[in-house]
């Protein structure tokens, strides 16, 4: 008997579903082998649970219980529903790249008139084409993390973007993930953006649900490679349906003199986890990573960041704000590693949580592992409620309780949003926060 | 009908009774001054009128145009025209003065069933008011009271009063922290709002303010009660003789 596979019912059901899904997963040869290896890696652990340190606050066995069957490829009706949702969320002036139920939808995407030096392909296309270099890069994410391994095994589609040396894109790119319909299903996507040297781009990722979409699982992962002297501005907005699961990972590597400004906001989904690893591979690079969780009801959102200072003279800033109402639960785990060679590292992390009800919860776990001696590192964390005297001042000026809270919440998350350098992206984040506040009122 | 009637008001904070049966009647068009030693309960009275949580009213009532004010939420009171210029205005980082004023004005207008002011309409209005009070536009861009000097905070309170055009204005030590020129400008702002329909309750320690804002009535508060009321000359008397004569009366 195979002990590994027999360890529980979920495991068995999954092996079957992997076998069933196998035909729909693109890639043969080394790709197929990599998938099988990844699947085995996943199966050794299964859905992560609270006894795994990294998943202490986000026990997927309790929260998610099982993996749903792979979503069928979207039919015409699904695409129509998705198109309606995309219309509401598309960023004006951005190049739309749409994934419906985990499948790239060229009809809903804008692929014409690509700027010089920009290529866009679907993941399926790349995996089927057998481009060894790209495939290696696509399989870089860490398969010791069970959910990343699962994603490696099951990734069905995604967007592969390459931007050549010296190319600074004027038009932002927006990857929109849409869940189209009511049938419970899981989608597995992986996207890659490779930015050459002296290049620049803006990437927006949006996770949304079409009208009527209910319980679904969006499993996503993103690989970003930022070349020397290049700059990437990145915003991700999780506005999934309120019964949805969003388990996403990102692996980012920066060359020398590179700049990565990233902002993530989660206001949707029932349960979400965003785990990002940012690796400084070249000197004199800079990262600002900022995040906001806006939660109510029984929403659970986990942001787990690993900042890996592997080389000297790099700077990182992490600013994270959590707002939790009702029984909302926000988790922030921020780990900073400064490796022995990484002298002159300047790394700071500040997290603040605002609890709007007695049952709301915020867990914060900073970890600093510093192996170099000439560095500036620090972290700070606070948790508290809204200041009563400020609320009263606003109410004495005519604001209702909800309006007064909204203004103070905006101010609270403002600090993280302000750090988005690009004006247009900043407005986008403000609008998403606004939607959450309005839904609450 | 009286605009504001405070009748036999008794107020507790935690286990201490602070107001012990206070009565005050304010009619439209009147300016009342309240003076009294530190800790006599002046700010407590103003907070209870504005609806600040944490005070327990154990007896008496407050009527605004005959309606029970104590039954109303603070924002309802504001929309109906009750305004308190705070002795200690709070700082609200991250909320621009401009956004705060616009949101507040529109919230009050909405509650009264009036149209919402668009940004340009609001801008025009607030600019005119700021100019009349000699408040630089730059202050409107900053966080509410954040890094404002004591005097600037007070000016911001007067700006709000002028903008919201309330029916009854309670000014809690608006003169503290203002320099002589600022005091005159702020007082001019208050006087410009005086009208037959509107009433003012001016809390102050100094007769000087009352040279600028001339009251119809002066009340002396001591230990949670009004112990003496009179005309504007009472303030001059107090300036000369102090409060000791009232300590026993209280
Ligand atoms: N939250 C509170 N807890 C306990 N005591 C309080 C509280 N608020 C006010 N008091 C007390 O109530 C009394 C009246 O205070 P209040 O601020 O109303 O006085 P005031 O007349 O405005 O004084 P001042 O002229 O110094 O501004 C004081 O003795 C004060 O210590
Ligand atoms: Mg006082």
XYZ file of C-alpha atoms and ligand atoms in Angstrom:
723
model
C 0.000 0.000 0.000
C 1.180 3.469 -0.784
C 1.248 5.151 2.601
C 1.706 8.619 1.208
C -1.397 8.481 -0.906
C -3.476 6.681 1.659
C -3.025 9.184 4.429
C -6.490 10.629 4.126
C -9.643 10.731 2.052
C -8.896 14.173 0.671
C -5.564 12.905 -0.602
C -7.142 10.058 -2.491
C -9.882 12.168 -3.999
C -7.240 14.572 -5.152
C -5.029 11.987 -6.793
C -8.052 10.982 -8.770
C -8.877 14.524 -9.733
C -5.274 15.126 -10.803
C -5.511 12.027 -12.948
C -8.807 13.201 -14.416
C -7.544 16.749 -15.019
C -4.311 15.465 -16.578
C -5.649 15.603 -20.144
C -6.583 19.236 -19.823
C -3.221 20.385 -18.505
C -0.931 21.780 -21.182
C 2.623 20.559 -21.766
C 4.296 17.228 -22.348
C 7.747 15.791 -21.682
C 9.691 17.802 -19.099
C 6.644 19.927 -18.324
C 4.551 16.867 -17.576
C 7.370 15.450 -15.472
C 7.662 18.701 -13.527
C 3.918 18.603 -12.928
C 4.029 15.077 -11.555
C 6.951 15.928 -9.289
C 5.093 19.002 -8.051
C 1.985 16.990 -7.446
C 3.934 14.513 -5.373
C 5.419 17.382 -3.403
C 1.920 18.672 -2.727
C 0.632 15.291 -1.720
C 3.316 14.802 0.897
C 1.615 17.559 2.931
C -1.815 18.038 1.409
C -3.772 21.131 2.359
C -1.591 23.040 4.828
C -2.853 23.191 8.395
C -2.095 25.100 11.561
C 0.650 22.779 12.747
C 2.786 23.991 9.856
C 4.353 27.152 11.281
C 3.883 29.212 8.148
C 0.176 28.369 8.070
C -0.487 28.730 11.777
C -3.106 31.437 11.339
C -4.512 30.172 8.062
C -5.447 26.559 8.449
C -6.673 25.588 4.999
C -7.806 22.171 6.225
C -10.269 23.941 8.486
C -11.079 26.890 6.251
C -11.114 25.301 2.813
C -11.516 21.623 3.718
C -11.234 20.336 0.162
C -10.134 21.208 -3.314
C -12.961 21.707 -5.740
C -12.931 20.004 -9.150
C -11.131 21.787 -11.965
C -13.380 24.396 -13.596
C -14.544 23.476 -17.094
C -13.309 25.681 -19.928
C -15.731 28.617 -20.204
C -18.512 28.298 -22.776
C -20.112 31.195 -24.664
C -22.518 31.979 -21.834
C -19.690 32.030 -19.294
C -17.696 34.390 -21.501
C -20.693 36.705 -21.811
C -21.129 36.848 -18.038
C -17.401 37.399 -17.591
C -17.376 40.176 -20.194
C -20.047 42.063 -18.251
C -17.986 41.844 -15.054
C -14.779 42.856 -16.829
C -16.481 45.932 -18.210
C -17.101 47.177 -14.670
C -13.560 46.582 -13.451
C -11.374 47.320 -16.461
C -8.860 50.062 -15.840
C -9.261 52.887 -18.299
C -6.359 53.066 -20.687
C -4.886 49.706 -19.651
C -4.308 46.728 -21.930
C -6.731 44.068 -20.731
C -5.644 40.430 -20.470
C -8.505 38.332 -19.235
C -8.569 34.876 -17.668
C -12.041 33.377 -17.334
C -12.325 30.421 -14.965
C -8.580 30.031 -15.262
C -8.491 30.021 -19.041
C -7.053 32.822 -21.147
C -9.852 34.508 -23.102
C -8.408 36.184 -26.217
C -11.845 37.536 -27.189
C -12.103 39.520 -23.967
C -8.459 40.593 -24.114
C -6.736 43.295 -26.086
C -3.959 41.762 -28.095
C -3.810 44.109 -31.057
C -1.270 46.883 -31.611
C 1.291 45.670 -29.069
C 3.916 48.265 -28.304
C 7.331 47.493 -29.748
C 9.300 45.142 -27.525
C 6.220 43.679 -25.852
C 5.065 40.121 -26.383
C 2.060 38.523 -24.769
C 1.232 34.835 -24.926
C -0.968 32.493 -22.994
C 0.668 30.080 -20.555
C -0.878 27.180 -22.450
C 0.842 28.336 -25.619
C 4.213 28.625 -23.866
C 3.966 25.250 -22.132
C 2.939 23.561 -25.350
C 5.620 25.287 -27.430
C 8.437 23.825 -25.369
C 10.499 26.996 -24.804
C 12.973 25.543 -22.309
C 14.270 28.828 -20.855
C 10.804 30.210 -20.215
C 9.600 26.934 -18.813
C 12.446 26.830 -16.337
C 11.504 30.303 -15.212
C 7.865 29.308 -14.939
C 8.740 26.460 -12.633
C 10.986 28.582 -10.345
C 8.412 29.010 -7.565
C 9.094 27.108 -4.433
C 7.477 23.686 -4.493
C 8.259 23.135 -0.813
C 5.240 25.341 -0.250
C 2.325 22.950 -0.765
C 0.006 25.460 -2.376
C 2.709 26.553 -4.806
C 3.407 22.913 -5.613
C -0.276 22.310 -6.212
C -0.338 25.289 -8.519
C 2.705 23.982 -10.420
C 0.951 20.655 -10.874
C -2.396 22.022 -11.941
C -1.702 25.327 -13.715
C -4.017 25.403 -16.683
C -3.384 28.777 -18.190
C -2.172 32.283 -17.537
C -0.434 35.154 -19.245
C 3.236 35.261 -20.203
C 4.480 38.764 -20.804
C 7.944 39.682 -22.027
C 9.237 43.205 -22.248
C 12.515 43.739 -24.044
C 15.616 45.668 -23.041
C 15.185 49.431 -23.110
C 11.428 49.233 -23.502
C 9.365 51.437 -21.208
C 5.710 50.634 -21.699
C 3.393 53.591 -21.693
C 0.240 51.557 -21.406
C -0.394 49.672 -18.147
C -1.149 45.963 -18.408
C -4.097 44.583 -16.507
C -4.575 40.881 -15.858
C -8.175 40.273 -14.852
C -9.158 36.970 -13.258
C -12.890 36.379 -13.520
C -14.928 33.566 -12.065
C -17.880 33.224 -14.366
C -20.563 31.188 -12.770
C -22.378 29.470 -9.922
C -20.911 25.944 -10.242
C -18.330 25.281 -7.484
C -14.953 24.883 -9.169
C -11.242 25.494 -8.823
C -9.036 27.367 -11.268
C -5.269 27.224 -11.381
C -3.388 29.987 -13.144
C 0.205 31.052 -13.414
C 1.472 34.200 -15.082
C 4.902 35.534 -15.766
C 6.222 38.979 -16.509
C 9.813 39.328 -17.601
C 11.159 42.828 -17.743
C 14.473 43.236 -19.563
C 17.209 45.722 -18.735
C 16.494 49.494 -18.626
C 12.828 48.748 -19.039
C 9.646 49.829 -17.309
C 6.094 48.614 -16.962
C 2.949 48.881 -14.903
C 0.987 45.768 -14.027
C -2.455 45.612 -12.454
C -3.982 42.324 -11.318
C -7.680 42.207 -10.556
C -9.606 39.261 -9.140
C -13.318 39.518 -9.632
C -16.480 37.456 -9.910
C -19.231 37.683 -12.483
C -22.769 38.109 -11.283
C -23.948 34.831 -9.792
C -20.515 33.314 -9.133
C -20.517 31.718 -5.686
C -18.140 29.200 -4.204
C -14.951 28.953 -6.212
C -11.243 28.621 -5.592
C -8.816 30.853 -7.443
C -5.301 29.383 -7.192
C -2.882 31.759 -8.794
C 0.804 32.361 -8.951
C 2.902 35.037 -10.482
C 6.539 35.149 -11.483
C 8.107 38.563 -11.910
C 11.643 39.038 -13.132
C 12.827 42.628 -13.121
C 16.035 43.261 -15.044
C 18.881 45.622 -14.173
C 17.938 49.260 -14.080
C 14.281 48.495 -14.651
C 11.192 49.492 -12.822
C 7.894 47.750 -12.252
C 4.811 49.308 -10.674
C 2.382 46.674 -9.517
C -1.089 46.784 -8.000
C -3.229 43.797 -7.107
C -6.831 44.117 -6.048
C -8.638 41.104 -4.666
C -12.345 41.743 -5.062
C -13.455 38.147 -5.389
C -16.968 37.040 -4.482
C -17.745 36.772 -0.780
C -17.822 32.972 -0.803
C -14.647 32.565 -2.819
C -11.159 31.380 -1.932
C -8.120 33.105 -3.341
C -4.769 31.438 -2.773
C -2.056 33.356 -4.598
C 1.702 33.329 -4.607
C 4.266 35.602 -6.164
C 7.986 35.242 -6.693
C 9.791 38.420 -7.619
C 13.459 38.786 -8.465
C 15.189 42.096 -8.955
C 18.418 42.728 -10.812
C 20.740 45.609 -9.962
C 19.525 49.226 -9.692
C 15.975 47.985 -10.112
C 12.841 49.350 -8.506
C 9.672 47.492 -7.598
C 6.702 49.389 -6.176
C 3.907 47.031 -5.254
C 0.584 47.448 -3.546
C -1.992 44.809 -2.716
C -5.470 45.239 -1.356
C -7.875 42.523 -0.320
C -11.469 43.518 0.207
C -13.142 40.464 -1.323
C -13.116 36.663 -0.969
C -14.134 34.611 2.065
C -10.640 33.262 2.601
C -7.529 34.561 0.933
C -3.820 34.149 1.229
C -1.202 36.113 -0.666
C 2.307 34.807 -0.205
C 5.029 36.758 -1.907
C 8.757 36.227 -1.962
C 10.858 39.108 -3.117
C 14.510 38.403 -3.819
C 17.172 41.041 -4.284
C 19.615 39.491 -6.719
C 21.367 42.698 -7.790
C 22.790 45.578 -5.759
C 21.326 49.058 -5.264
C 17.757 47.993 -5.808
C 14.684 49.180 -4.001
C 11.298 47.707 -3.126
C 8.252 49.341 -1.619
C 5.598 46.846 -0.778
C 2.367 48.019 0.734
C -0.821 46.281 1.561
C -4.282 46.801 2.895
C -6.849 44.296 4.119
C -10.431 45.485 4.433
C -12.495 42.753 6.045
C -15.909 42.230 7.522
C -18.409 39.441 8.008
C -16.315 36.320 8.477
C -13.633 37.224 5.958
C -10.160 35.859 6.512
C -7.196 37.368 4.681
C -3.565 36.436 5.093
C -0.620 38.316 3.636
C 2.688 36.533 4.040
C 5.754 38.320 2.721
C 9.338 37.242 2.548
C 11.872 39.920 1.741
C 15.141 38.263 0.864
C 18.088 40.639 0.984
C 20.663 38.421 -0.669
C 23.021 41.179 -1.853
C 24.342 44.470 -0.392
C 23.034 48.018 -0.773
C 19.357 47.323 -1.229
C 16.398 48.951 0.481
C 12.953 47.651 1.265
C 9.905 49.233 2.852
C 6.812 47.363 3.928
C 3.738 49.231 5.063
C 0.709 47.175 5.918
C -2.712 48.223 7.186
C -5.499 45.921 8.257
C -9.074 46.912 8.977
C -11.303 44.195 10.410
C -14.954 44.509 11.325
C -17.498 41.919 12.557
C -15.619 38.614 12.787
C -13.048 39.523 10.161
C -9.598 38.047 10.633
C -6.500 39.637 9.166
C -3.098 37.994 9.181
C 0.201 39.607 8.329
C 3.420 37.640 8.411
C 6.450 39.591 7.345
C 9.833 37.983 7.243
C 12.990 39.832 6.370
C 16.162 37.885 5.723
C 19.427 39.752 5.454
C 22.030 37.300 4.220
C 25.676 37.502 5.370
C 26.836 39.352 2.255
C 24.010 41.856 2.268
C 25.795 44.717 4.041
C 24.239 48.198 3.942
C 20.791 46.722 3.740
C 18.065 49.141 4.734
C 14.874 47.234 5.526
C 11.831 48.488 7.381
C 8.443 47.036 8.046
C 5.488 48.716 9.734
C 2.111 47.129 10.275
C -0.968 48.554 11.881
C -4.324 46.960 12.485
C -7.618 48.627 13.177
C -10.292 46.504 14.819
C -13.827 47.770 14.429
C -15.533 45.132 16.543
C -14.797 43.028 19.595
C -14.868 39.832 17.541
C -12.501 41.070 14.849
C -8.980 39.737 14.946
C -5.596 40.725 13.598
C -2.494 38.597 13.864
C 0.855 40.051 13.110
C 4.056 38.080 12.922
C 7.222 39.972 12.051
C 10.439 38.000 11.728
C 13.837 39.507 11.200
C 16.717 37.199 10.395
C 19.797 39.298 10.092
C 23.148 37.739 9.279
C 25.023 40.897 8.241
C 26.281 43.469 10.752
C 26.239 46.784 8.906
C 22.529 47.146 8.270
C 19.537 49.305 9.193
C 16.532 47.150 9.923
C 13.426 47.720 11.900
C 9.850 46.812 12.348
C 6.897 48.055 14.303
C 3.338 46.999 14.852
C 0.248 48.416 16.497
C -3.316 47.227 16.944
C -6.170 49.369 18.110
C -9.683 50.662 17.711
C -10.888 53.924 16.206
C -10.220 56.900 18.449
C -13.492 57.830 20.193
C -12.605 61.491 20.489
C -11.986 61.752 16.742
C -15.244 59.964 16.014
C -17.121 62.364 18.254
C -15.524 65.403 16.666
C -16.659 64.218 13.238
C -20.138 63.351 14.447
C -20.478 66.741 16.110
C -19.887 68.141 12.630
C -22.738 66.177 11.125
C -21.220 62.873 10.002
C -23.172 59.738 10.837
C -21.376 57.006 12.733
C -20.682 55.071 9.534
C -19.543 58.201 7.678
C -17.246 59.191 10.512
C -15.785 55.700 10.626
C -15.387 55.687 6.849
C -13.381 58.912 6.917
C -11.098 57.613 9.659
C -10.688 54.251 7.926
C -9.749 56.025 4.711
C -7.172 58.010 6.621
C -5.866 54.838 8.239
C -5.362 52.930 4.998
C -4.329 56.126 3.240
C -0.775 55.805 4.407
C -0.359 52.508 2.567
C -2.219 53.740 -0.501
C -0.218 56.978 -0.625
C 2.910 54.986 -1.308
C 1.646 53.964 -4.738
C 3.791 56.142 -6.935
C 1.643 56.074 -10.048
C -1.287 58.547 -9.722
C -3.592 56.468 -11.821
C -2.972 53.298 -9.817
C -3.391 55.183 -6.586
C -6.830 56.347 -7.658
C -7.682 52.780 -8.576
C -6.820 51.586 -5.067
C -8.751 54.445 -3.491
C -11.781 53.518 -5.592
C -11.563 49.872 -4.481
C -11.373 50.932 -0.824
C -14.334 53.201 -1.460
C -16.348 50.275 -2.799
C -15.719 48.343 0.396
C -16.687 51.305 2.554
C -19.857 51.913 0.579
C -20.896 48.265 0.753
C -20.486 48.521 4.505
C -22.621 51.635 4.974
C -40.242 79.505 21.458
C -36.810 79.398 23.036
C -34.020 78.138 20.876
C -32.213 76.264 23.615
C -33.549 75.425 27.054
C -31.445 73.652 29.629
C -33.629 72.753 32.600
C -32.363 71.537 35.966
C -29.609 69.541 34.230
C -27.746 67.034 36.374
C -24.791 65.259 34.818
C -22.462 62.591 36.082
C -19.137 61.417 34.811
C -18.290 58.009 36.141
C -19.258 58.422 39.805
C -18.978 62.197 40.110
C -21.847 64.572 39.646
C -20.465 67.547 37.755
C -23.565 69.548 36.897
C -25.961 69.798 39.821
C -29.160 71.174 38.330
C -28.236 73.769 35.758
C -30.811 75.962 34.060
C -30.210 78.209 31.064
C -32.628 79.629 28.499
C -31.378 81.007 25.195
C -33.684 82.809 22.792
C -33.092 83.564 19.117
C -30.930 86.599 18.520
C -29.365 86.539 21.987
C -25.725 86.339 22.956
C -25.012 84.715 26.305
C -21.647 84.690 27.979
C -20.755 82.021 30.521
C -17.877 82.679 32.854
C -16.644 80.736 35.813
C -13.601 79.258 37.444
C -11.659 76.294 36.098
C -13.464 73.059 36.651
C -16.873 74.650 37.214
C -18.436 72.546 34.448
C -18.566 74.901 31.458
C -17.036 72.449 28.986
C -19.095 69.619 30.459
C -22.258 71.595 29.692
C -21.101 72.252 26.136
C -20.229 68.575 25.594
C -23.584 67.375 26.854
C -25.367 69.806 24.544
C -23.303 68.519 21.591
C -23.935 64.877 22.562
C -20.504 63.646 23.582
C -20.641 60.074 24.919
C -19.457 59.298 28.426
C -21.776 61.669 30.310
C -24.769 60.409 32.189
C -27.707 62.794 32.466
C -29.432 61.847 35.698
C -32.046 64.591 35.762
C -33.420 67.551 33.837
C -33.681 68.095 30.125
C -32.338 70.016 27.143
C -34.776 71.259 24.541
C -33.802 72.614 21.152
C -36.717 74.467 19.539
C -38.915 72.495 21.916
C -37.482 69.112 20.839
C -35.688 66.784 23.214
C -32.053 67.230 22.281
C -30.830 64.422 24.521
C -32.712 61.900 22.394
C -30.756 62.900 19.275
C -27.481 61.533 17.922
C -24.648 64.106 17.755
C -24.883 64.306 13.958
C -28.628 64.916 14.136
C -28.004 67.797 16.504
C -25.407 69.240 14.134
C -27.758 68.997 11.150
C -30.488 70.745 13.130
C -28.131 73.627 13.850
C -26.293 72.960 17.108
C -22.615 73.845 16.832
C -19.852 73.579 19.406
C -16.505 75.230 18.838
C -14.322 72.986 20.992
C -12.008 74.234 23.699
C -9.540 71.578 22.551
C -10.089 70.696 18.875
C -8.647 67.283 17.979
C -6.119 66.531 15.259
C -7.181 64.083 12.554
C -4.157 62.899 10.581
C -4.821 61.666 7.070
C -8.079 63.558 6.608
C -7.602 66.822 4.773
C -9.431 69.822 6.198
C -10.897 70.385 2.794
C -12.326 66.848 2.507
C -13.566 66.923 6.082
C -15.422 70.216 5.612
C -16.958 69.104 2.339
C -18.094 65.752 3.773
C -19.478 67.383 6.914
C -21.341 70.117 5.077
C -22.883 67.651 2.658
C -23.809 65.277 5.483
C -25.662 68.084 7.240
C -27.335 69.163 4.017
C -28.382 65.609 3.247
C -29.939 65.234 6.699
C -31.912 68.418 6.079
C -33.039 67.243 2.655
C -30.949 69.862 0.844
C -28.937 69.317 -2.345
C -25.310 68.149 -2.193
C -22.636 70.686 -3.030
C -20.304 69.676 -5.841
C -16.579 70.213 -5.360
C -16.523 73.487 -7.314
C -19.576 74.811 -5.453
C -18.031 73.869 -2.145
C -14.654 75.304 -3.112
C -16.223 78.635 -3.904
C -18.059 78.754 -0.608
C -15.174 77.677 1.592
C -12.755 80.031 -0.116
C -15.000 82.990 0.535
C -15.416 82.061 4.203
C -11.687 81.401 4.678
C -10.861 84.727 3.105
C -13.236 86.633 5.387
C -11.520 85.056 8.397
C -8.035 85.640 6.995
C -7.325 81.889 6.906
C -4.765 80.898 4.279
C -5.958 78.390 1.639
C -2.987 76.193 2.463
C -4.518 75.292 5.793
C -7.413 73.634 3.968
C -5.056 71.217 2.258
C -3.497 70.017 5.487
C -4.786 67.254 7.759
C -7.536 68.504 10.084
C -5.725 70.545 12.758
C -2.565 68.490 12.230
C 0.421 70.587 13.202
C -1.818 73.655 13.531
C -0.815 76.150 16.191
C -3.246 76.624 19.054
C -4.561 79.777 17.427
C -4.916 78.126 14.021
C -7.007 75.362 15.541
C -9.331 77.937 17.037
C -9.600 79.743 13.725
C -10.481 76.462 12.083
C -13.376 76.110 14.537
C -14.665 79.557 13.643
C -14.278 78.706 9.957
C -16.511 75.688 10.466
C -19.067 77.734 12.302
C -19.189 80.278 9.497
C -19.451 77.514 6.915
C -22.192 75.503 8.590
C -24.268 78.533 9.609
C -25.753 76.864 12.691
C -28.713 78.147 14.724
C -26.990 78.012 18.070
C -23.243 78.413 18.417
C -21.494 77.405 21.596
C -17.983 78.792 21.686
C -15.866 77.159 24.372
C -12.938 79.477 25.080
C -12.504 80.475 21.462
C -10.244 83.279 22.668
C -7.627 81.089 24.317
C -4.532 80.901 22.207
C -5.522 83.645 19.791
C -3.253 86.614 19.334
C -4.788 90.084 19.471
C -5.276 90.416 15.720
C -6.609 86.892 15.354
C -9.003 87.512 18.229
C -10.411 90.577 16.498
C -10.802 88.738 13.200
C -12.449 85.729 14.852
C -14.758 87.989 16.840
C -15.673 89.853 13.652
C -16.498 86.458 12.150
C -18.745 85.656 15.072
C -20.393 89.067 14.941
C -21.015 88.686 11.223
C -23.079 85.622 12.056
C -25.183 87.382 14.648
C -28.744 87.540 13.450
C -32.248 87.715 14.888
C -32.635 83.954 14.308
C -29.295 82.798 15.640
C -27.999 82.625 19.196
C -24.498 82.426 20.675
C -23.253 81.023 23.927
C -19.766 82.323 24.554
C -17.709 80.587 27.236
C -14.716 82.630 28.284
C -12.447 83.554 31.144
C -11.743 87.028 29.839
C -13.793 90.180 29.700
C -11.692 91.260 26.708
C -13.508 88.931 24.310
C -16.783 90.465 25.453
C -15.593 93.875 24.289
C -15.635 92.424 20.803
C -18.633 90.120 21.126
C -20.953 92.121 23.299
C -23.287 89.795 25.222
C -26.902 90.384 26.152
C -26.516 88.209 29.239
C -23.631 87.092 31.405
C -23.888 84.006 33.620
C -21.504 82.969 36.310
C -21.037 79.237 36.739
C -19.584 77.751 39.833
C -19.425 74.118 40.909
C -21.885 72.893 38.354
C -24.541 75.581 38.685
C -25.349 79.049 37.359
C -24.907 81.134 40.485
C -25.529 84.570 39.053
C -26.883 86.090 35.871
C -26.843 89.666 34.712
C -26.128 92.044 31.875
C -22.771 92.745 30.223
C -21.626 94.788 33.225
C -21.438 91.627 35.295
C -18.369 90.617 33.322
C -16.635 93.877 34.284
C -17.499 93.302 37.911
C -16.006 89.818 37.760
C -12.850 91.118 36.165
C -12.459 93.477 39.119
C -13.468 91.188 41.981
C -12.894 87.584 40.838
C -14.996 84.545 41.619
C -14.430 84.179 45.354
C -17.668 86.012 46.181
C -19.584 83.173 44.449
C -17.770 80.246 45.922
C -19.971 80.236 49.020
C -23.166 80.761 47.061
C -22.520 77.593 45.100
N -14.171 62.385 31.990
C -14.087 62.938 33.219
N -13.799 62.153 34.285
C -13.723 62.688 35.520
N -13.913 63.984 35.789
C -14.200 64.791 34.779
C -14.313 64.320 33.426
N -14.623 65.352 32.636
C -14.702 66.427 33.442
N -14.453 66.100 34.711
C -14.408 67.005 35.870
O -15.556 67.814 35.824
C -15.249 69.123 36.279
C -15.713 70.143 35.243
O -14.849 70.094 34.107
P -15.060 71.052 32.882
O -14.066 70.679 31.849
O -16.474 71.053 32.491
O -14.693 72.451 33.514
P -14.568 73.866 32.824
O -15.494 74.775 33.553
O -14.744 73.792 31.376
O -13.079 74.264 33.183
P -11.987 75.144 32.364
O -12.315 76.561 32.624
O -10.691 74.776 32.990
O -12.070 74.779 30.930
C -13.773 69.139 36.565
O -13.577 68.981 37.941
C -13.248 67.953 35.797
O -12.116 67.415 36.404
Mg -13.509 74.107 29.748
